[in-house]
Amino acid sequence: MYAKTNELKGRPASTGSVSASRFADDSSISPWAKEQVYQAINLSLMNGMAKNQFNPKGELTFEQTYVLLLNCFEMLME
């Protein structure tokens, strides 16, 4: 998403760096999604849960969805 946003805004399509920090439940994050999860964290699109958990098997609440979409929209508008 970050690359597409940059493309739409005429910026280089760099995806940014992936954080070296890990969640306590990092091993539960699917390998195919891990890079995108940490990019979203680095871009402040989303945060983890309490106790340094990401909870990749949990459900996204309405409130979490709203904050995620708001953060995406604000990134698009900067």
Short mmCIF file of N, CA, C and O in Angstrom, two decimals:
data_model
loop_
_atom_site.label_atom_id
_atom_site.label_comp_id
_atom_site.label_asym_id
_atom_site.label_seq_id
_atom_site.Cartn_x
_atom_site.Cartn_y
_atom_site.Cartn_z
N MET A 1 0.82 -1.18 0.00
CA MET A 1 0.00 0.00 0.00
C MET A 1 0.87 1.26 0.00
O MET A 1 0.58 2.22 -0.68
N TYR A 2 1.94 1.22 0.79
CA TYR A 2 2.83 2.38 0.87
C TYR A 2 3.43 2.69 -0.50
O TYR A 2 3.47 3.84 -0.91
N ALA A 3 3.85 1.65 -1.22
CA ALA A 3 4.42 1.84 -2.55
C ALA A 3 3.37 2.44 -3.50
O ALA A 3 3.68 3.34 -4.28
N LYS A 4 2.14 1.96 -3.43
CA LYS A 4 1.07 2.47 -4.30
C LYS A 4 0.76 3.92 -3.95
O LYS A 4 0.55 4.74 -4.85
N THR A 5 0.74 4.25 -2.65
CA THR A 5 0.49 5.63 -2.23
C THR A 5 1.57 6.55 -2.79
O THR A 5 1.27 7.61 -3.33
N ASN A 6 2.82 6.13 -2.68
CA ASN A 6 3.91 6.93 -3.22
C ASN A 6 3.80 7.08 -4.73
O ASN A 6 4.04 8.15 -5.28
N GLU A 7 3.41 6.01 -5.41
CA GLU A 7 3.24 6.07 -6.86
C GLU A 7 2.17 7.09 -7.24
O GLU A 7 2.35 7.90 -8.14
N LEU A 8 1.04 7.08 -6.52
CA LEU A 8 -0.05 8.01 -6.80
C LEU A 8 0.36 9.46 -6.54
O LEU A 8 -0.12 10.38 -7.19
N LYS A 9 1.26 9.65 -5.57
CA LYS A 9 1.71 11.00 -5.23
C LYS A 9 2.95 11.41 -6.01
O LYS A 9 3.48 12.49 -5.79
N GLY A 10 3.43 10.56 -6.93
CA GLY A 10 4.58 10.89 -7.76
C GLY A 10 5.91 10.78 -7.04
O GLY A 10 6.89 11.39 -7.44
N ARG A 11 5.97 10.00 -5.98
CA ARG A 11 7.20 9.78 -5.23
C ARG A 11 7.81 8.43 -5.61
O ARG A 11 7.11 7.59 -6.16
N PRO A 12 9.07 8.20 -5.26
CA PRO A 12 9.64 6.87 -5.48
C PRO A 12 8.83 5.82 -4.73
O PRO A 12 8.32 6.08 -3.64
N ALA A 13 8.71 4.63 -5.28
CA ALA A 13 7.85 3.59 -4.72
C ALA A 13 8.53 2.79 -3.62
O ALA A 13 8.16 1.66 -3.36
N SER A 14 9.47 3.37 -2.92
CA SER A 14 10.16 2.68 -1.82
C SER A 14 9.16 2.22 -0.78
O SER A 14 8.20 2.91 -0.46
N THR A 15 9.39 1.04 -0.22
CA THR A 15 8.48 0.50 0.78
C THR A 15 8.95 0.77 2.19
O THR A 15 8.31 0.38 3.15
N GLY A 16 10.08 1.43 2.36
CA GLY A 16 10.58 1.73 3.70
C GLY A 16 11.26 0.53 4.30
O GLY A 16 11.23 -0.56 3.77
N SER A 17 11.88 0.75 5.44
CA SER A 17 12.61 -0.35 6.07
C SER A 17 11.71 -1.11 7.02
O SER A 17 10.74 -0.58 7.54
N VAL A 18 12.06 -2.36 7.23
CA VAL A 18 11.31 -3.21 8.14
C VAL A 18 12.02 -3.19 9.48
O VAL A 18 13.23 -3.36 9.56
N SER A 19 11.27 -2.98 10.52
CA SER A 19 11.83 -2.89 11.87
C SER A 19 12.44 -4.20 12.31
O SER A 19 11.95 -5.27 11.97
N ALA A 20 13.49 -4.10 13.10
CA ALA A 20 14.11 -5.28 13.67
C ALA A 20 13.36 -5.73 14.92
O ALA A 20 13.57 -6.82 15.39
N SER A 21 12.49 -4.86 15.45
CA SER A 21 11.76 -5.24 16.65
C SER A 21 10.76 -6.34 16.32
O SER A 21 10.26 -6.42 15.22
N ARG A 22 10.49 -7.14 17.29
CA ARG A 22 9.58 -8.26 17.10
C ARG A 22 8.53 -8.27 18.19
O ARG A 22 8.78 -7.87 19.32
N PHE A 23 7.37 -8.79 17.86
CA PHE A 23 6.32 -8.99 18.85
C PHE A 23 6.58 -10.30 19.58
O PHE A 23 7.23 -11.20 19.05
N ALA A 24 6.04 -10.41 20.77
CA ALA A 24 6.20 -11.64 21.54
C ALA A 24 5.58 -12.84 20.80
O ALA A 24 6.06 -13.96 20.92
N ASP A 25 4.54 -12.59 20.01
CA ASP A 25 3.89 -13.66 19.24
C ASP A 25 4.28 -13.60 17.76
O ASP A 25 3.54 -14.05 16.90
N ASP A 26 5.49 -13.11 17.49
CA ASP A 26 5.99 -12.97 16.12
C ASP A 26 5.91 -14.29 15.34
O ASP A 26 5.60 -14.28 14.15
N SER A 27 6.16 -15.40 16.00
CA SER A 27 6.14 -16.69 15.30
C SER A 27 4.74 -17.07 14.82
O SER A 27 4.59 -17.94 13.96
N SER A 28 3.70 -16.41 15.34
CA SER A 28 2.33 -16.68 14.90
C SER A 28 1.94 -15.89 13.65
O SER A 28 0.91 -16.17 13.04
N ILE A 29 2.75 -14.90 13.28
CA ILE A 29 2.49 -14.12 12.07
C ILE A 29 2.93 -14.95 10.87
O ILE A 29 4.06 -15.43 10.84
N SER A 30 2.06 -15.12 9.91
CA SER A 30 2.40 -15.91 8.72
C SER A 30 3.62 -15.34 8.02
O SER A 30 3.73 -14.11 7.89
N PRO A 31 4.52 -16.21 7.58
CA PRO A 31 5.74 -15.73 6.93
C PRO A 31 5.48 -14.80 5.74
O PRO A 31 6.20 -13.85 5.52
N TRP A 32 4.42 -15.06 4.97
CA TRP A 32 4.12 -14.24 3.80
C TRP A 32 3.66 -12.84 4.19
O TRP A 32 3.72 -11.91 3.39
N ALA A 33 3.17 -12.66 5.43
CA ALA A 33 2.63 -11.37 5.86
C ALA A 33 3.59 -10.57 6.74
O ALA A 33 3.37 -9.39 6.96
N LYS A 34 4.65 -11.20 7.23
CA LYS A 34 5.51 -10.60 8.24
C LYS A 34 6.10 -9.26 7.79
O LYS A 34 6.07 -8.29 8.52
N GLU A 35 6.63 -9.19 6.58
CA GLU A 35 7.23 -7.94 6.10
C GLU A 35 6.21 -6.81 6.05
O GLU A 35 6.48 -5.69 6.50
N GLN A 36 5.01 -7.09 5.56
CA GLN A 36 3.97 -6.06 5.48
C GLN A 36 3.48 -5.65 6.87
O GLN A 36 3.17 -4.47 7.09
N VAL A 37 3.41 -6.58 7.80
CA VAL A 37 3.00 -6.25 9.17
C VAL A 37 3.97 -5.24 9.75
O VAL A 37 3.58 -4.20 10.28
N TYR A 38 5.27 -5.53 9.64
CA TYR A 38 6.25 -4.63 10.23
C TYR A 38 6.37 -3.31 9.47
O TYR A 38 6.67 -2.28 10.06
N GLN A 39 6.09 -3.30 8.17
CA GLN A 39 6.05 -2.04 7.44
C GLN A 39 4.89 -1.20 7.94
O GLN A 39 5.03 0.02 8.13
N ALA A 40 3.74 -1.80 8.15
CA ALA A 40 2.58 -1.06 8.67
C ALA A 40 2.87 -0.51 10.06
O ALA A 40 2.47 0.62 10.37
N ILE A 41 3.58 -1.26 10.87
CA ILE A 41 3.96 -0.78 12.20
C ILE A 41 4.91 0.40 12.07
O ILE A 41 4.74 1.44 12.71
N ASN A 42 5.95 0.27 11.23
CA ASN A 42 6.93 1.34 11.04
C ASN A 42 6.30 2.61 10.50
O ASN A 42 6.75 3.71 10.80
N LEU A 43 5.25 2.47 9.70
CA LEU A 43 4.57 3.63 9.13
C LEU A 43 3.50 4.19 10.06
O LEU A 43 2.78 5.12 9.70
N SER A 44 3.37 3.61 11.23
CA SER A 44 2.37 4.02 12.24
C SER A 44 0.94 3.86 11.74
O SER A 44 0.05 4.60 12.14
N LEU A 45 0.72 2.90 10.86
CA LEU A 45 -0.63 2.62 10.41
C LEU A 45 -1.38 1.81 11.45
O LEU A 45 -2.60 1.90 11.55
N MET A 46 -0.65 1.01 12.19
CA MET A 46 -1.24 0.19 13.23
C MET A 46 -0.21 -0.05 14.32
O MET A 46 0.98 0.20 14.12
N ASN A 47 -0.67 -0.51 15.46
CA ASN A 47 0.19 -0.84 16.59
C ASN A 47 -0.13 -2.26 17.03
O ASN A 47 -1.11 -2.85 16.60
N GLY A 48 0.66 -2.75 17.93
CA GLY A 48 0.38 -4.06 18.50
C GLY A 48 -0.67 -3.96 19.59
O GLY A 48 -1.23 -2.89 19.86
N MET A 49 -0.92 -5.09 20.21
CA MET A 49 -1.88 -5.17 21.31
C MET A 49 -1.12 -5.08 22.63
O MET A 49 0.09 -4.88 22.63
N ALA A 50 -1.79 -5.25 23.72
CA ALA A 50 -1.16 -5.22 25.04
C ALA A 50 -0.13 -6.35 25.16
O ALA A 50 -0.19 -7.34 24.43
N LYS A 51 0.80 -6.17 26.07
CA LYS A 51 1.83 -7.18 26.38
C LYS A 51 2.68 -7.51 25.17
O LYS A 51 3.07 -8.67 24.96
N ASN A 52 2.95 -6.53 24.31
CA ASN A 52 3.80 -6.71 23.13
C ASN A 52 3.32 -7.84 22.22
O ASN A 52 4.09 -8.62 21.69
N GLN A 53 2.01 -7.93 22.04
CA GLN A 53 1.41 -8.94 21.18
C GLN A 53 0.88 -8.29 19.91
O GLN A 53 0.44 -7.14 19.94
N PHE A 54 0.88 -9.02 18.80
CA PHE A 54 0.26 -8.56 17.58
C PHE A 54 -1.10 -9.22 17.38
O PHE A 54 -2.00 -8.64 16.81
N ASN A 55 -1.24 -10.45 17.85
CA ASN A 55 -2.49 -11.21 17.77
C ASN A 55 -2.94 -11.41 16.32
O ASN A 55 -4.04 -11.00 15.93
N PRO A 56 -2.10 -12.05 15.50
CA PRO A 56 -2.42 -12.19 14.08
C PRO A 56 -3.63 -13.08 13.79
O PRO A 56 -4.23 -12.98 12.73
N LYS A 57 -4.01 -13.92 14.73
CA LYS A 57 -5.17 -14.80 14.53
C LYS A 57 -6.45 -14.20 15.09
O LYS A 57 -7.52 -14.77 14.95
N GLY A 58 -6.34 -13.03 15.72
CA GLY A 58 -7.50 -12.38 16.31
C GLY A 58 -8.35 -11.67 15.27
O GLY A 58 -8.00 -11.59 14.10
N GLU A 59 -9.47 -11.15 15.73
CA GLU A 59 -10.36 -10.41 14.84
C GLU A 59 -10.08 -8.92 14.94
O GLU A 59 -9.79 -8.40 16.02
N LEU A 60 -10.17 -8.22 13.83
CA LEU A 60 -10.00 -6.77 13.78
C LEU A 60 -11.34 -6.15 14.18
O LEU A 60 -12.37 -6.41 13.55
N THR A 61 -11.33 -5.34 15.23
CA THR A 61 -12.58 -4.72 15.68
C THR A 61 -12.96 -3.56 14.76
O THR A 61 -12.14 -3.07 13.98
N PHE A 62 -14.17 -3.08 14.90
CA PHE A 62 -14.62 -1.91 14.16
C PHE A 62 -13.72 -0.73 14.45
O PHE A 62 -13.31 0.00 13.55
N GLU A 63 -13.40 -0.53 15.73
CA GLU A 63 -12.57 0.60 16.14
C GLU A 63 -11.16 0.51 15.55
O GLU A 63 -10.60 1.50 15.09
N GLN A 64 -10.58 -0.69 15.57
CA GLN A 64 -9.25 -0.88 14.98
C GLN A 64 -9.27 -0.63 13.48
O GLN A 64 -8.34 -0.03 12.93
N THR A 65 -10.32 -1.08 12.83
CA THR A 65 -10.46 -0.86 11.39
C THR A 65 -10.56 0.63 11.09
O THR A 65 -9.92 1.13 10.16
N TYR A 66 -11.34 1.35 11.88
CA TYR A 66 -11.51 2.79 11.70
C TYR A 66 -10.16 3.51 11.83
O TYR A 66 -9.80 4.33 10.99
N VAL A 67 -9.40 3.19 12.88
CA VAL A 67 -8.10 3.83 13.09
C VAL A 67 -7.14 3.49 11.96
O VAL A 67 -6.42 4.37 11.46
N LEU A 68 -7.11 2.25 11.52
CA LEU A 68 -6.25 1.84 10.41
C LEU A 68 -6.59 2.62 9.14
O LEU A 68 -5.70 3.17 8.48
N LEU A 69 -7.87 2.71 8.81
CA LEU A 69 -8.27 3.44 7.61
C LEU A 69 -8.01 4.94 7.74
O LEU A 69 -7.59 5.58 6.77
N LEU A 70 -8.23 5.49 8.92
CA LEU A 70 -7.93 6.90 9.15
C LEU A 70 -6.44 7.17 8.97
O LEU A 70 -6.06 8.15 8.30
N ASN A 71 -5.60 6.31 9.52
CA ASN A 71 -4.16 6.48 9.36
C ASN A 71 -3.74 6.37 7.89
O ASN A 71 -2.88 7.13 7.43
N CYS A 72 -4.35 5.46 7.15
CA CYS A 72 -4.06 5.33 5.71
C CYS A 72 -4.47 6.60 4.97
O CYS A 72 -3.72 7.10 4.13
N PHE A 73 -5.66 7.10 5.28
CA PHE A 73 -6.14 8.32 4.63
C PHE A 73 -5.23 9.50 4.94
O PHE A 73 -4.87 10.27 4.04
N GLU A 74 -4.81 9.63 6.21
CA GLU A 74 -3.93 10.73 6.57
C GLU A 74 -2.59 10.63 5.87
O GLU A 74 -2.02 11.63 5.45
N MET A 75 -2.08 9.41 5.68
CA MET A 75 -0.83 9.23 4.96
C MET A 75 -1.00 9.67 3.51
O MET A 75 -0.13 10.30 2.92
N LEU A 76 -2.14 9.32 2.92
CA LEU A 76 -2.41 9.69 1.54
C LEU A 76 -2.49 11.21 1.38
O LEU A 76 -2.07 11.75 0.36
N MET A 77 -3.02 11.88 2.39
CA MET A 77 -3.23 13.32 2.30
C MET A 77 -1.99 14.16 2.63
O MET A 77 -1.99 15.35 2.39
N GLU A 78 -0.93 13.58 3.21
CA GLU A 78 0.24 14.40 3.55
C GLU A 78 1.02 14.83 2.34
O GLU A 78 0.98 14.43 1.29
#
